[in-house]
Amino acid sequence: MAQKPLRLLACGDVEGKFDILFNRVRAIQKKSGNFDLLLCVGNFFGSTPDAEWEEYKTGIKKAPIQTYVLGANNQETVKYFQDADGCELAENITYLGRKGIFTGSSGLQIVYLSGTESLNEPVPGYNFSPKDVSSLRTMLCTTSQFKGVDILLTSPWPKYVGNFGNSSGEVDTKKCGSALVSSLAMGLKPRYHFAALEKTYYERLPYRNHVVLQENAQHATRFIALANVGNPEKKKYLYAFSIVPMKLMDAAELVKQPPDVTENPYRKSGQEASIGKQIPAPVEESACQFFFDLNEKQGRKRSSTGRDSKSPHPKQPRKPPQPPGPCWFCLASPEVEKHLVVNIGTHCYLALAKGGLSDDHVLILPIGHYQSVVELSAEVVEEVEKYKATLRRFFKSRGKRCVVFERNYKSHHLQLQVIPVPVSCCATDDIKDAFITQAQEQQIELLEIPEHSDIKQIAQPGAAYFYVELDTGEKLFHRIKKNFPLQFGREVLASEAILNIPGKSDWRQCQISKEDEETLARRFQKDFEPYDFTLDD
């Protein structure tokens, strides 16, 4: 029999507005049924007069739900929290304590840390220190059976929580928040982490607690920052959720990854720092860019001038690696068949595939010379993603879904193949199954990687690999160790299970005349123009 989930509420800074909070809780419970607990982070007491609190303290008024609160974040409110180990403040309202672990009768495990960060010892009653964080981690993380905790409650946000995630609004998470809280969250792996103090609501995309393809899958963490009670902007200050305690969950169910999961914001990745020391982001390298007038028959070339500098010795941006010889895909190269180019951005361009599987089979290519996605600079990656998203919208409007794949093996210049597949042909699951089935038949190990995973963390520059991305965001990856069939991606898509054009699995069998290629390119440009983001500038 499945374990019945607990129904919990979490709240941001109450700041002494107890009636507003508890009246809101009553209204929610009347509409949605009773909740088991209310967890309050941030400033529970405020600078308001004590008359309202006295009514709760003396029992004239009563909280409608068992409420657990964190301690003081400033000198002014320390007086309300006399016992550092926690105590009952009023009926149904309990102070958890300075730091510790609360385990409910259901097995739900809540770790709490009161106060704000201080690096000096001894710390006053409204601060926590590195020793406090270290002791919490030692209490829990030293056992081999430790997998994480259900809930972490802190008042400050964790520093860097916005890394790899959705926008945190006006809060700069590289400057605001506590690095000690980041360290604690990294170690404790909470399934939910609640914080406040910034007077805004921010629900970050869930992030993973393991390194893809290097560690066993673990549960994801959801970080939610809540606004202050009764704020005039009506930002969200109450969050309702259901949870089954971790220790009662099936292991496979626990580690299921949400579709929008991201990298861990606190883990060092490439040039980004996680905890303790923040490394400033380097200035992005400028690609060696060339622009073409697509209205000219052959295209005219003019080089980018880059940045102007009044310095007598301006620092020249480092160019991408240069090709060892002639390259068919560097846009500045005379070898490029420019009549196939259909769109040019700042760092990337689109070209029809020569011998394409369909008339609208296109390639996303970097303008400068890069061998693989793994080697791209951040600004080029950003434009690649923009092209992918735009092409998905374009093909969707034409009743098609697109499959994107890259083969970084026996190729000198990155080519992202974008192949549209009519929705009427098959479902995305059929495409995924076709790749997996054909891979198994050829003894190729295709691993599924999470949607928001960073391929740079999976493959090192210079490593050979094959990678395919479906329209759902699902991704399949194969690390090439020895040999790999060069036409594998085309073979799968041309098979009877997908496009049913097996004779087109080799591009050399699909070539058409230059005049026909020019006709297809003009047609694609015209159809794509309403979606062309490069015209927005």
Coordinates of C-alpha atoms in Angstrom, one line a residue:
M1 CA 0.0 0.0 0.0
A2 CA 1.4 3.4 -1.0
Q3 CA 2.4 5.7 1.8
K4 CA 0.0 8.6 2.2
P5 CA 1.9 11.9 1.6
L6 CA 2.1 14.6 4.2
R7 CA 0.6 18.0 3.3
L8 CA 2.8 20.9 4.3
L9 CA 2.8 24.7 4.1
A10 CA 6.0 26.8 4.0
C11 CA 6.0 30.5 4.7
G12 CA 8.4 33.4 4.2
D13 CA 9.0 36.4 6.6
V14 CA 6.0 36.8 8.9
E15 CA 7.4 40.0 10.5
G16 CA 4.8 40.0 13.2
K17 CA 1.8 39.9 10.9
F18 CA 0.4 36.8 12.6
D19 CA -3.3 37.5 11.9
I20 CA -2.8 37.9 8.2
L21 CA -0.8 34.7 8.1
F22 CA -3.1 32.5 10.1
N23 CA -6.3 33.9 8.6
R24 CA -4.8 33.0 5.2
V25 CA -4.0 29.5 6.5
R26 CA -7.6 29.0 7.7
A27 CA -9.0 30.0 4.4
I28 CA -6.7 27.6 2.6
Q29 CA -7.6 24.7 4.9
K30 CA -11.3 25.5 4.5
K31 CA -11.0 25.2 0.8
S32 CA -8.4 22.4 0.4
G33 CA -8.6 20.5 3.7
N34 CA -6.2 20.4 6.6
F35 CA -2.4 20.5 6.4
D36 CA 0.0 18.7 8.7
L37 CA 2.5 21.4 9.4
L38 CA 3.4 25.1 8.7
L39 CA 7.2 25.8 8.4
C40 CA 8.2 29.5 8.7
V41 CA 11.6 30.8 7.5
G42 CA 13.0 34.3 7.7
N43 CA 11.9 36.9 10.3
F44 CA 9.0 35.5 12.3
F45 CA 8.9 38.6 14.5
G46 CA 9.1 42.2 13.2
S47 CA 9.4 45.7 14.5
T48 CA 5.6 46.0 15.0
P49 CA 4.1 46.4 18.5
D50 CA 3.7 43.2 20.6
A51 CA 0.0 43.6 21.2
E52 CA -0.9 41.1 18.4
W53 CA 1.7 38.6 19.6
E54 CA 0.5 38.8 23.2
E55 CA -2.9 37.5 22.1
Y56 CA -1.2 34.4 20.8
K57 CA 1.2 34.1 23.7
T58 CA -1.6 34.3 26.3
G59 CA -3.9 31.9 24.4
I60 CA -6.5 34.5 23.4
K61 CA -5.8 33.5 19.9
K62 CA -4.5 30.2 18.6
A63 CA -2.6 29.2 15.4
P64 CA -4.8 26.9 13.3
I65 CA -2.0 24.6 12.5
Q66 CA 1.1 23.2 14.2
T67 CA 3.7 25.9 13.3
Y68 CA 7.5 25.6 13.5
V69 CA 9.7 28.7 13.2
L70 CA 13.3 29.7 12.9
G71 CA 15.1 32.0 15.3
A72 CA 16.3 35.6 15.2
N73 CA 18.1 37.2 12.3
N74 CA 18.8 40.5 14.2
Q75 CA 19.5 41.8 17.7
E76 CA 16.0 43.3 18.0
T77 CA 14.2 40.0 18.0
V78 CA 16.6 37.8 20.0
K79 CA 14.5 38.5 23.1
Y80 CA 11.7 36.3 21.8
F81 CA 13.9 33.2 21.6
Q82 CA 15.1 32.5 25.2
D83 CA 16.1 28.8 24.7
A84 CA 18.8 28.1 22.1
D85 CA 17.7 24.5 21.9
G86 CA 14.1 25.5 21.0
C87 CA 10.9 25.8 22.9
E88 CA 7.2 26.4 22.6
L89 CA 6.5 30.1 22.1
A90 CA 2.7 29.8 22.1
E91 CA 0.1 27.1 21.6
N92 CA 0.8 25.4 18.3
I93 CA 3.8 27.7 17.7
T94 CA 7.3 26.1 18.3
Y95 CA 10.8 27.6 17.9
L96 CA 12.9 24.8 16.5
G97 CA 16.2 26.1 17.9
R98 CA 19.6 27.5 16.7
K99 CA 20.4 24.4 14.5
G100 CA 19.5 20.7 14.5
I101 CA 17.4 18.0 13.0
F102 CA 13.7 17.5 13.6
T103 CA 12.3 14.1 12.8
G104 CA 8.5 13.7 12.8
S105 CA 6.6 10.6 13.8
S106 CA 6.1 9.9 10.1
G107 CA 9.9 9.8 9.6
L108 CA 10.0 13.1 7.8
Q109 CA 13.5 14.7 8.4
I110 CA 13.8 18.5 8.6
V111 CA 17.2 20.1 9.1
Y112 CA 17.1 23.7 10.4
L113 CA 19.6 26.5 10.7
S114 CA 18.5 29.8 12.4
G115 CA 20.1 33.3 11.9
T116 CA 22.4 34.8 9.3
E117 CA 26.0 34.1 8.4
S118 CA 28.9 35.3 10.5
L119 CA 32.5 34.3 10.0
N120 CA 33.6 35.6 13.4
E121 CA 33.7 33.6 16.6
P122 CA 31.9 33.7 19.0
V123 CA 28.8 34.5 17.1
P124 CA 25.8 36.4 18.7
G125 CA 22.4 34.7 19.0
Y126 CA 21.2 35.8 15.7
N127 CA 24.1 34.5 13.6
F128 CA 25.5 31.1 12.6
S129 CA 29.1 30.3 12.0
P130 CA 31.2 27.9 9.9
K131 CA 31.4 25.6 13.0
D132 CA 27.6 25.5 13.1
V133 CA 27.4 24.4 9.5
S134 CA 30.2 21.9 9.9
S135 CA 28.6 20.3 12.9
L136 CA 25.3 19.8 11.0
R137 CA 27.1 18.2 8.1
T138 CA 29.1 16.0 10.5
M139 CA 25.9 14.9 12.3
L140 CA 24.4 13.6 9.0
C141 CA 26.8 13.2 6.2
T142 CA 29.4 11.0 7.8
T143 CA 27.4 7.8 7.7
S144 CA 27.7 5.6 4.5
Q145 CA 23.9 5.2 4.4
F146 CA 23.3 8.9 4.2
K147 CA 21.3 9.8 1.0
G148 CA 20.0 13.3 1.9
V149 CA 17.3 14.9 4.0
D150 CA 13.7 15.8 3.2
I151 CA 13.7 19.5 4.0
L152 CA 16.2 22.2 4.8
L153 CA 15.1 25.4 6.4
T154 CA 17.3 28.5 6.4
S155 CA 16.6 32.2 6.5
P156 CA 19.2 33.4 4.0
W157 CA 19.3 32.2 0.4
P158 CA 22.2 30.0 -0.6
K159 CA 24.8 32.0 -2.6
Y160 CA 25.1 31.0 -6.3
V161 CA 21.7 29.2 -6.3
G162 CA 20.9 30.9 -9.6
N163 CA 23.8 29.2 -11.4
F164 CA 22.5 27.0 -14.3
G165 CA 18.9 27.9 -13.3
N166 CA 16.0 30.2 -14.3
S167 CA 16.2 33.9 -13.5
S168 CA 16.1 34.8 -9.8
G169 CA 14.7 38.3 -10.7
E170 CA 16.3 41.2 -9.0
V171 CA 18.3 39.1 -6.6
D172 CA 21.9 38.7 -7.8
T173 CA 22.7 35.2 -6.4
K174 CA 26.4 35.7 -7.0
K175 CA 26.4 38.6 -4.5
C176 CA 23.5 37.9 -2.2
G177 CA 23.0 35.0 0.1
S178 CA 25.3 32.8 2.2
A179 CA 28.1 30.7 0.9
L180 CA 27.9 28.6 4.1
V181 CA 24.2 27.8 3.3
S182 CA 25.3 26.8 -0.2
S183 CA 27.9 24.4 1.4
L184 CA 25.2 23.0 3.7
A185 CA 22.8 22.4 0.9
M186 CA 25.5 20.8 -1.2
G187 CA 26.3 18.4 1.6
L188 CA 22.8 17.6 2.9
K189 CA 21.1 17.2 -0.5
P190 CA 17.6 18.3 0.7
R191 CA 14.6 17.4 -1.4
Y192 CA 13.2 20.8 -0.5
H193 CA 15.1 23.9 0.6
F194 CA 13.1 27.0 1.8
A195 CA 14.6 30.4 2.5
A196 CA 13.4 34.1 2.8
L197 CA 14.8 37.5 3.8
E198 CA 15.0 38.9 0.2
K199 CA 11.2 39.9 0.1
T200 CA 10.6 38.1 -3.2
Y201 CA 9.4 34.7 -4.5
Y202 CA 11.7 32.5 -6.4
E203 CA 11.1 28.9 -7.3
R204 CA 14.3 27.6 -8.9
L205 CA 14.2 24.8 -11.4
P206 CA 15.0 21.5 -9.6
Y207 CA 18.7 20.6 -9.7
R208 CA 20.4 17.2 -9.5
N209 CA 22.7 16.0 -6.8
H210 CA 24.9 13.7 -8.8
V211 CA 27.3 13.9 -11.7
V212 CA 25.7 12.4 -14.8
L213 CA 27.4 9.2 -16.1
Q214 CA 29.9 9.4 -13.2
E215 CA 27.7 8.8 -10.1
N216 CA 24.6 6.8 -9.4
A217 CA 21.4 8.8 -9.9
Q218 CA 20.2 10.6 -6.8
H219 CA 17.0 12.6 -6.0
A220 CA 16.7 16.2 -7.2
T221 CA 16.5 19.3 -5.0
R222 CA 13.9 22.1 -5.2
F223 CA 14.8 25.5 -3.8
I224 CA 12.0 27.9 -3.0
A225 CA 12.4 31.4 -1.7
L226 CA 9.3 33.0 -0.2
A227 CA 8.2 36.6 0.0
N228 CA 7.1 38.5 3.2
V229 CA 3.6 38.0 4.6
G230 CA 1.1 40.6 3.4
N231 CA 3.4 42.3 0.9
P232 CA 1.7 45.0 -1.2
E233 CA 3.0 43.5 -4.5
K234 CA 1.1 40.2 -3.6
K235 CA 4.2 38.1 -4.1
K236 CA 3.8 34.5 -3.0
Y237 CA 4.6 34.0 0.7
L238 CA 2.9 30.7 1.3
Y239 CA 3.8 27.5 -0.5
A240 CA 1.8 24.3 -0.3
F241 CA 3.3 20.9 -1.1
S242 CA 2.9 17.2 -0.5
I243 CA 5.8 14.9 0.5
V244 CA 6.4 11.3 1.4
P245 CA 9.4 10.9 3.8
M246 CA 12.5 9.8 1.9
K247 CA 13.0 6.7 4.1
L248 CA 9.5 5.4 3.1
M249 CA 9.9 5.9 -0.6
D250 CA 10.8 3.3 -3.2
A251 CA 14.5 3.9 -4.3
A252 CA 13.6 4.0 -8.0
E253 CA 10.8 6.5 -7.4
L254 CA 12.9 8.7 -5.3
V255 CA 15.6 9.2 -7.9
K256 CA 13.3 9.9 -10.8
Q257 CA 14.5 13.1 -12.5
P258 CA 12.1 15.9 -13.3
P259 CA 12.0 16.9 -17.0
D260 CA 13.3 20.4 -16.2
V261 CA 16.2 19.3 -13.9
T262 CA 19.4 21.3 -14.2
E263 CA 23.0 21.0 -13.0
N264 CA 23.8 21.5 -9.3
P265 CA 24.4 25.3 -8.9
Y266 CA 27.0 24.8 -6.2
R267 CA 29.2 22.4 -8.0
K268 CA 32.3 23.7 -9.7
S269 CA 31.9 23.4 -13.5
G270 CA 34.4 24.6 -16.0
Q271 CA 35.0 28.3 -15.4
E272 CA 32.2 28.8 -12.8
A273 CA 33.0 28.5 -9.1
S274 CA 30.7 26.9 -6.6
I275 CA 31.4 27.4 -2.9
G276 CA 33.7 29.6 -1.0
K277 CA 35.6 31.4 -3.8
Q278 CA 33.8 33.2 -6.6
I279 CA 35.8 33.3 -9.8
P280 CA 34.8 36.2 -12.1
A281 CA 33.5 35.1 -15.4
P282 CA 36.1 35.5 -18.1
V283 CA 35.5 37.9 -21.1
E284 CA 34.1 35.8 -23.9
E285 CA 36.4 35.3 -26.9
S286 CA 35.2 36.8 -30.1
A287 CA 34.9 34.4 -33.0
C288 CA 36.5 35.3 -36.3
Q289 CA 33.3 36.4 -37.9
F290 CA 32.3 37.0 -41.5
F291 CA 29.0 38.3 -42.8
F292 CA 27.5 37.6 -46.2
D293 CA 24.9 39.5 -48.2
L294 CA 22.6 36.7 -49.1
N295 CA 21.0 38.8 -51.8
E296 CA 24.2 38.6 -53.8
K297 CA 24.6 35.6 -55.9
Q298 CA 28.0 34.6 -54.5
G299 CA 27.9 36.6 -51.3
R300 CA 30.2 39.4 -50.3
K301 CA 32.5 39.1 -47.4
R302 CA 33.5 41.7 -44.8
S303 CA 35.4 40.9 -41.7
S304 CA 34.2 41.9 -38.2
T305 CA 36.1 44.8 -36.8
G306 CA 35.7 43.7 -33.2
R307 CA 36.0 46.2 -30.3
D308 CA 37.5 49.6 -30.7
S309 CA 40.1 50.5 -28.1
K310 CA 41.9 53.7 -27.4
S311 CA 44.7 51.8 -25.6
P312 CA 48.0 52.0 -27.5
H313 CA 48.4 48.3 -27.0
P314 CA 44.8 46.8 -27.2
K315 CA 44.5 43.2 -26.1
Q316 CA 43.5 41.2 -29.1
P317 CA 40.8 38.6 -28.5
R318 CA 42.0 35.0 -29.0
K319 CA 40.6 33.4 -32.1
P320 CA 39.1 30.0 -32.3
P321 CA 41.5 27.2 -33.4
Q322 CA 42.3 27.4 -37.1
P323 CA 41.6 24.5 -39.3
P324 CA 44.7 22.5 -40.3
G325 CA 43.7 22.7 -44.0
P326 CA 40.8 23.6 -46.2
C327 CA 37.5 23.4 -44.3
W328 CA 34.2 22.9 -46.1
F329 CA 32.3 24.6 -43.2
C330 CA 34.2 27.6 -42.0
L331 CA 32.1 30.4 -43.4
A332 CA 35.2 32.5 -44.4
S333 CA 36.6 29.5 -46.4
P334 CA 36.4 29.6 -50.2
E335 CA 35.4 25.9 -50.0
V336 CA 32.0 26.7 -48.5
E337 CA 29.2 26.2 -50.9
K338 CA 27.6 29.5 -50.2
H339 CA 24.5 28.9 -52.2
L340 CA 23.4 26.4 -49.5
V341 CA 23.7 29.1 -46.7
V342 CA 20.2 30.1 -45.7
N343 CA 20.6 32.2 -42.6
I344 CA 23.5 33.9 -40.7
G345 CA 23.7 35.0 -37.1
T346 CA 26.5 36.6 -35.1
H347 CA 28.3 33.4 -34.2
C348 CA 26.5 30.6 -36.2
Y349 CA 24.8 30.1 -39.5
L350 CA 22.3 27.8 -41.1
A351 CA 22.9 25.8 -44.3
L352 CA 20.9 23.2 -46.2
A353 CA 22.4 19.8 -45.8
K354 CA 24.0 18.6 -49.0
G355 CA 22.2 15.4 -50.0
G356 CA 19.7 16.0 -47.2
L357 CA 17.2 13.5 -46.0
S358 CA 14.5 16.0 -46.9
D359 CA 14.2 19.4 -48.6
D360 CA 14.4 21.2 -45.3
H361 CA 17.1 19.1 -43.6
V362 CA 19.4 21.9 -42.3
L363 CA 22.7 22.2 -40.4
I364 CA 23.6 24.6 -37.6
L365 CA 27.2 25.5 -37.9
P366 CA 29.6 27.8 -36.0
I367 CA 31.0 30.6 -38.2
G368 CA 34.5 30.2 -36.7
H369 CA 36.3 26.8 -36.6
Y370 CA 35.1 24.6 -33.8
Q371 CA 35.2 20.8 -33.9
S372 CA 32.4 20.0 -31.5
V373 CA 29.8 21.5 -29.1
V374 CA 32.1 20.7 -26.2
E375 CA 34.7 23.2 -27.5
L376 CA 32.2 26.1 -28.1
S377 CA 32.5 29.4 -26.1
A378 CA 29.5 30.4 -24.1
E379 CA 28.3 33.0 -26.5
V380 CA 28.3 30.5 -29.4
V381 CA 26.5 27.9 -27.3
E382 CA 23.8 30.6 -26.6
E383 CA 23.2 31.2 -30.3
V384 CA 23.2 27.5 -31.1
E385 CA 20.4 27.1 -28.5
K386 CA 18.6 30.0 -30.0
Y387 CA 18.7 28.5 -33.5
K388 CA 17.5 25.1 -32.1
A389 CA 14.5 26.7 -30.4
T390 CA 13.6 28.8 -33.4
L391 CA 13.8 25.7 -35.7
R392 CA 11.6 23.8 -33.4
R393 CA 9.0 26.5 -33.6
F394 CA 9.3 26.8 -37.4
F395 CA 9.0 23.0 -38.0
K396 CA 6.1 22.7 -35.4
S397 CA 4.2 25.3 -37.4
R398 CA 4.6 23.0 -40.4
G399 CA 3.4 19.9 -38.6
K400 CA 6.9 18.5 -38.0
R401 CA 9.1 17.7 -35.0
C402 CA 12.8 17.9 -35.4
V403 CA 15.6 15.6 -34.3
V404 CA 19.1 17.1 -33.7
F405 CA 22.3 15.0 -33.7
E406 CA 26.0 15.6 -33.7
R407 CA 28.7 13.1 -34.7
N408 CA 32.1 14.2 -33.3
Y409 CA 34.1 11.5 -35.0
K410 CA 36.1 11.8 -38.3
S411 CA 34.8 15.3 -38.7
H412 CA 36.8 18.6 -38.5
H413 CA 34.0 21.2 -38.1
L414 CA 31.0 21.0 -35.9
Q415 CA 27.8 20.1 -37.8
L416 CA 24.5 19.9 -35.9
Q417 CA 22.2 18.0 -38.1
V418 CA 18.5 19.2 -37.8
I419 CA 16.1 16.7 -39.5
P420 CA 12.4 17.5 -39.5
V421 CA 10.1 14.4 -39.1
P422 CA 6.4 14.8 -39.9
V423 CA 4.3 14.4 -36.8
S424 CA 2.0 12.0 -38.8
C425 CA 5.0 9.6 -39.3
C426 CA 5.6 8.6 -35.7
A427 CA 5.7 9.7 -32.1
T428 CA 8.8 10.9 -30.3
D429 CA 8.9 7.7 -28.3
D430 CA 9.1 5.8 -31.6
I431 CA 12.1 7.8 -32.7
K432 CA 13.8 7.2 -29.4
D433 CA 13.1 3.5 -29.6
A434 CA 14.4 3.3 -33.2
F435 CA 17.7 4.9 -32.1
I436 CA 18.0 2.5 -29.1
T437 CA 17.0 -0.6 -31.1
Q438 CA 19.5 0.1 -33.9
A439 CA 22.2 0.9 -31.4
Q440 CA 21.7 -2.4 -29.7
E441 CA 21.8 -4.2 -33.0
Q442 CA 25.2 -2.6 -33.8
Q443 CA 26.4 -3.1 -30.2
I444 CA 26.5 0.7 -29.6
E445 CA 25.8 1.8 -26.0
L446 CA 23.4 4.7 -26.1
L447 CA 22.9 6.3 -22.7
E448 CA 20.0 8.6 -21.8
I449 CA 21.1 11.8 -20.2
P450 CA 18.9 14.4 -18.4
E451 CA 17.4 17.2 -20.4
H452 CA 19.3 20.1 -18.9
S453 CA 22.6 18.3 -18.6
D454 CA 25.6 20.1 -19.9
I455 CA 27.4 18.0 -22.5
K456 CA 30.6 19.7 -21.5
Q457 CA 30.5 17.9 -18.2
I458 CA 30.1 14.5 -19.9
A459 CA 32.6 14.8 -22.8
Q460 CA 36.0 16.4 -22.6
P461 CA 37.3 18.5 -25.6
G462 CA 38.8 16.1 -28.1
A463 CA 36.7 13.1 -27.0
A464 CA 34.8 11.4 -29.8
Y465 CA 31.0 11.0 -29.3
F466 CA 27.6 10.7 -30.9
Y467 CA 24.7 12.7 -29.5
V468 CA 21.0 13.0 -30.4
E469 CA 18.4 15.3 -29.0
L470 CA 14.6 14.8 -29.4
D471 CA 11.9 17.5 -29.5
T472 CA 10.9 16.6 -25.9
G473 CA 14.4 17.5 -24.7
E474 CA 15.4 13.8 -24.2
K475 CA 19.0 13.2 -25.1
L476 CA 20.9 10.1 -26.0
F477 CA 24.7 9.9 -25.8
H478 CA 27.4 7.4 -26.9
R479 CA 31.1 7.8 -26.1
I480 CA 33.0 6.5 -29.2
K481 CA 35.9 4.4 -28.1
K482 CA 37.1 2.8 -31.3
N483 CA 34.9 2.6 -34.5
F484 CA 31.5 4.1 -35.2
P485 CA 29.3 3.9 -38.3
L486 CA 29.5 7.3 -40.0
Q487 CA 25.9 7.3 -41.3
F488 CA 24.3 5.9 -38.0
G489 CA 22.1 9.0 -37.4
R490 CA 20.9 9.1 -41.0
E491 CA 20.3 5.3 -41.1
V492 CA 18.0 5.4 -38.1
L493 CA 16.0 8.4 -39.4
A494 CA 15.8 7.0 -42.9
S495 CA 14.7 3.6 -41.7
E496 CA 11.2 2.2 -42.2
A497 CA 10.3 3.0 -38.6
I498 CA 10.7 6.7 -39.1
L499 CA 10.9 8.4 -42.6
N500 CA 10.8 5.1 -44.5
I501 CA 13.4 6.2 -47.1
P502 CA 16.2 3.7 -46.5
G503 CA 17.8 4.5 -49.8
K504 CA 18.7 7.9 -48.5
S505 CA 20.8 6.7 -45.6
D506 CA 24.0 7.8 -47.4
W507 CA 24.1 11.5 -48.4
R508 CA 26.2 10.8 -51.5
Q509 CA 23.2 8.9 -53.0
C510 CA 21.0 12.0 -52.4
Q511 CA 22.8 14.8 -54.2
I512 CA 21.0 17.0 -56.7
S513 CA 22.1 19.7 -59.1
K514 CA 23.3 23.1 -57.9
E515 CA 20.3 24.8 -59.6
D516 CA 17.9 22.6 -57.6
E517 CA 19.9 23.3 -54.4
E518 CA 19.6 27.1 -55.0
T519 CA 15.8 26.7 -55.5
L520 CA 15.5 24.8 -52.2
A521 CA 17.6 27.4 -50.4
R522 CA 15.5 30.3 -51.7
R523 CA 12.3 28.5 -50.7
F524 CA 13.6 27.7 -47.2
Q525 CA 14.8 31.4 -46.7
K526 CA 11.3 32.6 -47.6
D527 CA 9.5 30.2 -45.4
F528 CA 11.9 30.7 -42.4
E529 CA 11.8 34.5 -42.6
P530 CA 8.9 35.1 -40.2
Y531 CA 10.9 33.1 -37.5
D532 CA 14.3 34.7 -38.3
F533 CA 15.5 36.2 -34.9
T534 CA 18.6 37.7 -36.7
L535 CA 16.2 40.3 -38.2
D536 CA 15.3 41.7 -34.8
D537 CA 18.6 43.6 -34.4

